[in-house]
mmCIF file of C-alpha atoms in Angstrom:
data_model
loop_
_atom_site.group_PDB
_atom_site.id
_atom_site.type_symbol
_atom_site.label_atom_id
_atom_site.label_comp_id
_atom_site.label_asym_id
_atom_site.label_seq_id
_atom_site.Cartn_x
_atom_site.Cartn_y
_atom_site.Cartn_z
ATOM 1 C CA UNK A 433 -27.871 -12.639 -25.927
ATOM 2 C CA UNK A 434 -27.905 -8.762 -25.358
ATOM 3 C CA UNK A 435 -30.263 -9.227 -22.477
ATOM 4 C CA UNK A 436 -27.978 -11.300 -20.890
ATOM 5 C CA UNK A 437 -24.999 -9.380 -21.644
ATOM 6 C CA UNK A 438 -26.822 -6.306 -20.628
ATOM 7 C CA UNK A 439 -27.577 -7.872 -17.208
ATOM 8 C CA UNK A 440 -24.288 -9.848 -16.822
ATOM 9 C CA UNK A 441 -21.817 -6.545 -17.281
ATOM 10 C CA UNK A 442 -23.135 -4.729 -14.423
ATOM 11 C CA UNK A 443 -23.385 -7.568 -12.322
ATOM 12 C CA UNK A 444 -19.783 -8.334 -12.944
ATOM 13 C CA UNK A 445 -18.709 -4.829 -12.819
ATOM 14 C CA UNK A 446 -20.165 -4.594 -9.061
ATOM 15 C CA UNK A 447 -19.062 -8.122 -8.035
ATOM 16 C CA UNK A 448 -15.427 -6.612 -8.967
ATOM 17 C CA UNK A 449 -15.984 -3.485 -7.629
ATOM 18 C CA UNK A 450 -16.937 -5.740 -4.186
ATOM 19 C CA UNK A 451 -13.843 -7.525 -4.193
ATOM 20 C CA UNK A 452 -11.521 -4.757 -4.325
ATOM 21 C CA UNK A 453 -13.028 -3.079 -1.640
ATOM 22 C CA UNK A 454 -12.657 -5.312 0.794
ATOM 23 C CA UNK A 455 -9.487 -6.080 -1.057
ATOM 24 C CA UNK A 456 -8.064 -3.397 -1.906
ATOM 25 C CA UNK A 457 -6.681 -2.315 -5.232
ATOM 26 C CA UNK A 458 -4.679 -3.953 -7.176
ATOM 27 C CA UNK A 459 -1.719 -1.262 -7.279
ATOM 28 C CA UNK A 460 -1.713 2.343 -6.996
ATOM 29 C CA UNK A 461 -4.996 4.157 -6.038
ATOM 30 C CA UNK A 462 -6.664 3.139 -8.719
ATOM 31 C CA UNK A 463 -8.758 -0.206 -9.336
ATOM 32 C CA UNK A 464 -7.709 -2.319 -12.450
ATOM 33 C CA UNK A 465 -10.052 -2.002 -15.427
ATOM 34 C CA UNK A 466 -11.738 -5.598 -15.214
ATOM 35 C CA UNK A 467 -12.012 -8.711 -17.305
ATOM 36 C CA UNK A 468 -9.508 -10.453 -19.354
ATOM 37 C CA UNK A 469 -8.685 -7.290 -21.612
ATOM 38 C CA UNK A 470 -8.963 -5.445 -17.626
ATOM 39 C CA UNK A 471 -4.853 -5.674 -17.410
ATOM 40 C CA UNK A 472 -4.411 -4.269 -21.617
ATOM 41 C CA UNK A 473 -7.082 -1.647 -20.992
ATOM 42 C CA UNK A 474 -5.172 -0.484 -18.023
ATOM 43 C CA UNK A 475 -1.905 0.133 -19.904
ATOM 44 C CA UNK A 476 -3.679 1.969 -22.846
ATOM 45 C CA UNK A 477 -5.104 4.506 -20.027
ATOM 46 C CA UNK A 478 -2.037 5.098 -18.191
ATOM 47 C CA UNK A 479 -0.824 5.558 -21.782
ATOM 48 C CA UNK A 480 -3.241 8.020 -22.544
ATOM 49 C CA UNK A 481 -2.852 10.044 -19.308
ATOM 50 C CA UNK A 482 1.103 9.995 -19.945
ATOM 51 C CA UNK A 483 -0.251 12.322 -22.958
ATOM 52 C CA UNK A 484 -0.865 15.256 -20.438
ATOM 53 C CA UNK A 485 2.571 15.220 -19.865
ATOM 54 C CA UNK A 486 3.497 15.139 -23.616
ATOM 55 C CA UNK A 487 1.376 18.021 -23.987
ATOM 56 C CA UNK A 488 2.318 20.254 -21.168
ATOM 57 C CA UNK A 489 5.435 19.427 -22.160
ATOM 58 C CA UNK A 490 4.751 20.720 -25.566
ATOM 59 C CA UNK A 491 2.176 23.612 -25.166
ATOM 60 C CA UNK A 492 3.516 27.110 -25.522
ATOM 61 C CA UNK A 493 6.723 25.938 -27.351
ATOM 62 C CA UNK A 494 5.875 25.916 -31.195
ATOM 63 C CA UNK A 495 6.755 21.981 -30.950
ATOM 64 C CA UNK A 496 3.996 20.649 -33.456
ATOM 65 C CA UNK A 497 1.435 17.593 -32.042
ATOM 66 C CA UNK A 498 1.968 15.595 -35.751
ATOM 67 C CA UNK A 499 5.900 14.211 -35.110
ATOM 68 C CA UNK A 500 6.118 11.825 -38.722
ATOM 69 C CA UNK A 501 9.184 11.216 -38.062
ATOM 70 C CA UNK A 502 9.276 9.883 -34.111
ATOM 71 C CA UNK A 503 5.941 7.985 -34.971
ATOM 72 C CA UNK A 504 7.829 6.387 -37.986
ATOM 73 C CA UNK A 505 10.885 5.555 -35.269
ATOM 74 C CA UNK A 506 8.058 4.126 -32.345
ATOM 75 C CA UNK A 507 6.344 2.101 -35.328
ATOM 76 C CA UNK A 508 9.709 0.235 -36.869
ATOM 77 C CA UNK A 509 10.581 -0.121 -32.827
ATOM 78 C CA UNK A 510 7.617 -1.845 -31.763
ATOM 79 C CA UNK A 511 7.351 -4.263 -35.667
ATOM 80 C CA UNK A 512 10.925 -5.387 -34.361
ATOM 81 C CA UNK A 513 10.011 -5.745 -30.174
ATOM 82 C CA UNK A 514 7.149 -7.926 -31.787
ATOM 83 C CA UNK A 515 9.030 -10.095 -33.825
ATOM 84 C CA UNK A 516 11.102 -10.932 -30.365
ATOM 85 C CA UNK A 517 8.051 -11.494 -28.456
ATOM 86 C CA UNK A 518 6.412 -13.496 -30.932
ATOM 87 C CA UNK A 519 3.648 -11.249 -31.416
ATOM 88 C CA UNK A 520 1.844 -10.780 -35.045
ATOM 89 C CA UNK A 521 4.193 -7.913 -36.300
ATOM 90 C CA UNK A 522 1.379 -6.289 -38.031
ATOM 91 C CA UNK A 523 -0.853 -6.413 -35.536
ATOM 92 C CA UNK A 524 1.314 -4.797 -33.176
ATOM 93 C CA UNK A 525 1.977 -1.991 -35.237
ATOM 94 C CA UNK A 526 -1.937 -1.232 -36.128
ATOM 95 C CA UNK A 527 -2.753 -1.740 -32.333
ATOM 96 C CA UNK A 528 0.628 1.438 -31.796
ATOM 97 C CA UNK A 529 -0.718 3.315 -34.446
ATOM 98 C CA UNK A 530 -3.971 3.880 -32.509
ATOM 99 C CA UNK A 531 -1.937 4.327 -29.534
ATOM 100 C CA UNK A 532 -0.102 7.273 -31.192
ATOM 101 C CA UNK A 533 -3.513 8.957 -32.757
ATOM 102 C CA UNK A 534 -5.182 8.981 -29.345
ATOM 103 C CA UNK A 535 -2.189 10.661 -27.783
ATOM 104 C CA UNK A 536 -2.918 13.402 -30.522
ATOM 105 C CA UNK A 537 -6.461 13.444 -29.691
ATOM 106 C CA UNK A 538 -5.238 14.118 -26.202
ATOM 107 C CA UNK A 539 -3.252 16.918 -27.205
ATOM 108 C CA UNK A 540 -5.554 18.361 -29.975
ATOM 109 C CA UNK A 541 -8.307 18.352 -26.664
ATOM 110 C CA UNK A 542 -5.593 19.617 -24.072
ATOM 111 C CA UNK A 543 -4.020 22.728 -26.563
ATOM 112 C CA UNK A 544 -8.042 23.873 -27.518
ATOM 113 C CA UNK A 545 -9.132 23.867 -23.798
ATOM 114 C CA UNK A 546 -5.689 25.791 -22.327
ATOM 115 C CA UNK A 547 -5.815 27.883 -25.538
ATOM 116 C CA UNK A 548 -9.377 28.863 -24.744
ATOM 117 C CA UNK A 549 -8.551 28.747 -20.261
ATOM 118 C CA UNK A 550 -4.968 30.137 -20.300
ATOM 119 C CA UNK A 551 -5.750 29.950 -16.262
ATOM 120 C CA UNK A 552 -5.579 26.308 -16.838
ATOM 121 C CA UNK A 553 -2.441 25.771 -18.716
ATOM 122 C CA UNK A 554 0.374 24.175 -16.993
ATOM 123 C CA UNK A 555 2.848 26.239 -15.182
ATOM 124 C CA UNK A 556 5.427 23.959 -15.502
ATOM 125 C CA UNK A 557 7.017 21.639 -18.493
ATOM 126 C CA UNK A 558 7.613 18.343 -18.104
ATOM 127 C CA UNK A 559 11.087 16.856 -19.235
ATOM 128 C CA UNK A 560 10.327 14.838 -22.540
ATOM 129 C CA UNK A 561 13.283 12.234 -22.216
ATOM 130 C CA UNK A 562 12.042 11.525 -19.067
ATOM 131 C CA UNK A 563 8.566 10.906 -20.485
ATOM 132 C CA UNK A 564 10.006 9.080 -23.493
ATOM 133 C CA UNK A 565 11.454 6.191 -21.290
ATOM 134 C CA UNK A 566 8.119 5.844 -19.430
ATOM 135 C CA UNK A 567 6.487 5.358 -22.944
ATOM 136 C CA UNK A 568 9.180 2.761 -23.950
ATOM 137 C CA UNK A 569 8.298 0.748 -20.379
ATOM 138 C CA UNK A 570 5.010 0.655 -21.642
ATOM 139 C CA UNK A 571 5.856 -0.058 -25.167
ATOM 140 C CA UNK A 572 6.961 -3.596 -23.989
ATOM 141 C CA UNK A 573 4.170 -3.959 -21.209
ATOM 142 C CA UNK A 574 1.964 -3.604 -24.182
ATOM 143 C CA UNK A 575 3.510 -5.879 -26.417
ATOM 144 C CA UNK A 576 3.699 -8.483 -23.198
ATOM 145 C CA UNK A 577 -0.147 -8.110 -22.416
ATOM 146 C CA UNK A 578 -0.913 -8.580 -26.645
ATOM 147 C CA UNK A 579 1.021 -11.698 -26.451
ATOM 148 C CA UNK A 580 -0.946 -12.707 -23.280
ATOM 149 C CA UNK A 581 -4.219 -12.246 -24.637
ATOM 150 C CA UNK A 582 -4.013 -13.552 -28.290
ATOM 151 C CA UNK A 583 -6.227 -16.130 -27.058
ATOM 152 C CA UNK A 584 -8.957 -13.522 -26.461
ATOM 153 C CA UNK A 585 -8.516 -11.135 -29.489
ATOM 154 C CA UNK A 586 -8.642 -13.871 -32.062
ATOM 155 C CA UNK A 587 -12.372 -14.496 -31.167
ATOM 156 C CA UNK A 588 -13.994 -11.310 -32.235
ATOM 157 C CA UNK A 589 -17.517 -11.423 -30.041
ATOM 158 C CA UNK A 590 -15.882 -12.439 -26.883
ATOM 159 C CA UNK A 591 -13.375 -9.803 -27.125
ATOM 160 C CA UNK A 592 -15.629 -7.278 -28.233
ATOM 161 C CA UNK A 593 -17.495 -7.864 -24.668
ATOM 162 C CA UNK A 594 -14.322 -7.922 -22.807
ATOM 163 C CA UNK A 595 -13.228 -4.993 -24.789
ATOM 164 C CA UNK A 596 -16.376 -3.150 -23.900
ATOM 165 C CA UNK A 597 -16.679 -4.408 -19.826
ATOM 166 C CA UNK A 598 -12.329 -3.691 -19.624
ATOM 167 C CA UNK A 599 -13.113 -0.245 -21.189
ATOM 168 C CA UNK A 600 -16.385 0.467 -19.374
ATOM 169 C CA UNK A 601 -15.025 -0.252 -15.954
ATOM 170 C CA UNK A 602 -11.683 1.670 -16.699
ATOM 171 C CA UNK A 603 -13.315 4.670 -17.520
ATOM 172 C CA UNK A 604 -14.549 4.918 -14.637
ATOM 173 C CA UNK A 605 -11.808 3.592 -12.379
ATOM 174 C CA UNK A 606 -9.719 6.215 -13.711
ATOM 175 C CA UNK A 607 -12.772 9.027 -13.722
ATOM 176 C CA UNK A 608 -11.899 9.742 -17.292
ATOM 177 C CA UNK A 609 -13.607 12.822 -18.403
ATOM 178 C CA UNK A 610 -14.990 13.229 -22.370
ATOM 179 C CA UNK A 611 -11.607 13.306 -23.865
ATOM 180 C CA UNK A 612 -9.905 10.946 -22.322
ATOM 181 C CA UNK A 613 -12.947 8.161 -22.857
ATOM 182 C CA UNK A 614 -12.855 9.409 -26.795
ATOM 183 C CA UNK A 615 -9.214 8.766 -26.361
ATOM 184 C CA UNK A 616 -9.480 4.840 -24.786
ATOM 185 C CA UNK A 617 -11.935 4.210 -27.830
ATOM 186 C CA UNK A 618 -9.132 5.383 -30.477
ATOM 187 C CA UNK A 619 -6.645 2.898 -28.493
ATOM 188 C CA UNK A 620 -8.469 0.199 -28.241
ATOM 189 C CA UNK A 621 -10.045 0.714 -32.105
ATOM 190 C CA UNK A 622 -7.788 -2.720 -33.061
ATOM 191 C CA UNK A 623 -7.638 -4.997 -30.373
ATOM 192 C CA UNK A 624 -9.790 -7.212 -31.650
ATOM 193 C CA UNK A 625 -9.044 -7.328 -35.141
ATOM 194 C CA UNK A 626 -7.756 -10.083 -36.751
ATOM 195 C CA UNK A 627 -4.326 -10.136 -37.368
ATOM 196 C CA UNK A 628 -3.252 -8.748 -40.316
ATOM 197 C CA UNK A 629 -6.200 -6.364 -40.855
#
């Protein structure tokens, strides 16, 4: 079975890769991660990358990463947006609470390496409202693409391989560098646990 997977993820991977060039890409510049997790995995990353802005926005202003109280607001937000959607509640709220700890991880990486470059701080500061509301559009993409793939997560092996070749292929899509990939693998720690876990 590893054999096979080993051989069949690469194969897939380039067979995608093929299609959108002579396709194009989905949207944007970038290609969509790929696999049934591909359209989830590519949420989480613009999610992550939207942490840049959180901490440039932050960085130099004595605003702390750790926020217990927002984090508490996002997390009773998103049990409720679940409930709506008919999404496991709990579920939803383990798979934000990753969400949230790899945007700190982001952070945490971003303040050590401008702390240590000042030449490669930001020069400016992005507006944080502005960045809130592009969270909260992906708050309820999220919750849309959970709901579509319940059928995936419930089976642990088969999503761990579509976890893995979404993840994989995103990377790379996206040219994540070290801290952004140790990001992705922070968000996408629950997706396929079983609910309530």
């Amino acid at each position: 079975m590893l054999v096979t997977t080993a051989v069949t993820v690469p194969q897939a991977m380039a067979a995608d890769a093929d299609a959108r060039t002579n396709n194009g890409p989905v949207s944007g510049t970038t290609s969509t991660p790929i696999g049934k997790l591909g359209p989830l995995t590519d949420l989480v990353i613009e999610r992550i990358l939207v942490s840049d802005d959180v901490a440039a926005s932050k960085f130099g202003t004595g605003s702390p990463i750790e926020d217990p109280v927002r984090e508490a607001q996002v997390l009773e937000s998103v049990r409720k947006q679940a409930d709506a959607a008919g999404v496991d509640a709990d579920a939803a709220v383990a798979f934000f609470r990753d969400q949230i700890t790899a945007s700190k991880v982001v952070q945490r990486g971003l303040f050590a390496r401008w702390t240590a470059h000042p030449e490669e701080a930001p020069t400016t500061r992005p507006d944080l409202g502005a960045i809130r509301t592009r969270l909260d559009r992906l708050t309820t993409a999220l919750l849309a693409e959970l709901k579509a793939t319940e059928h995936v997560r419930d089976k642990p092996i088969a999503c761990t391989v579509q976890l893995t070749l979404a993840g994989v292929s995103g990377a790379v899509a996206d040219h994540l560098d070290a801290l952004h990939r140790q990001a992705l693998r922070t968000a996408t720690d629950s997706v396929c646990a079983p609910a309530g876990q």
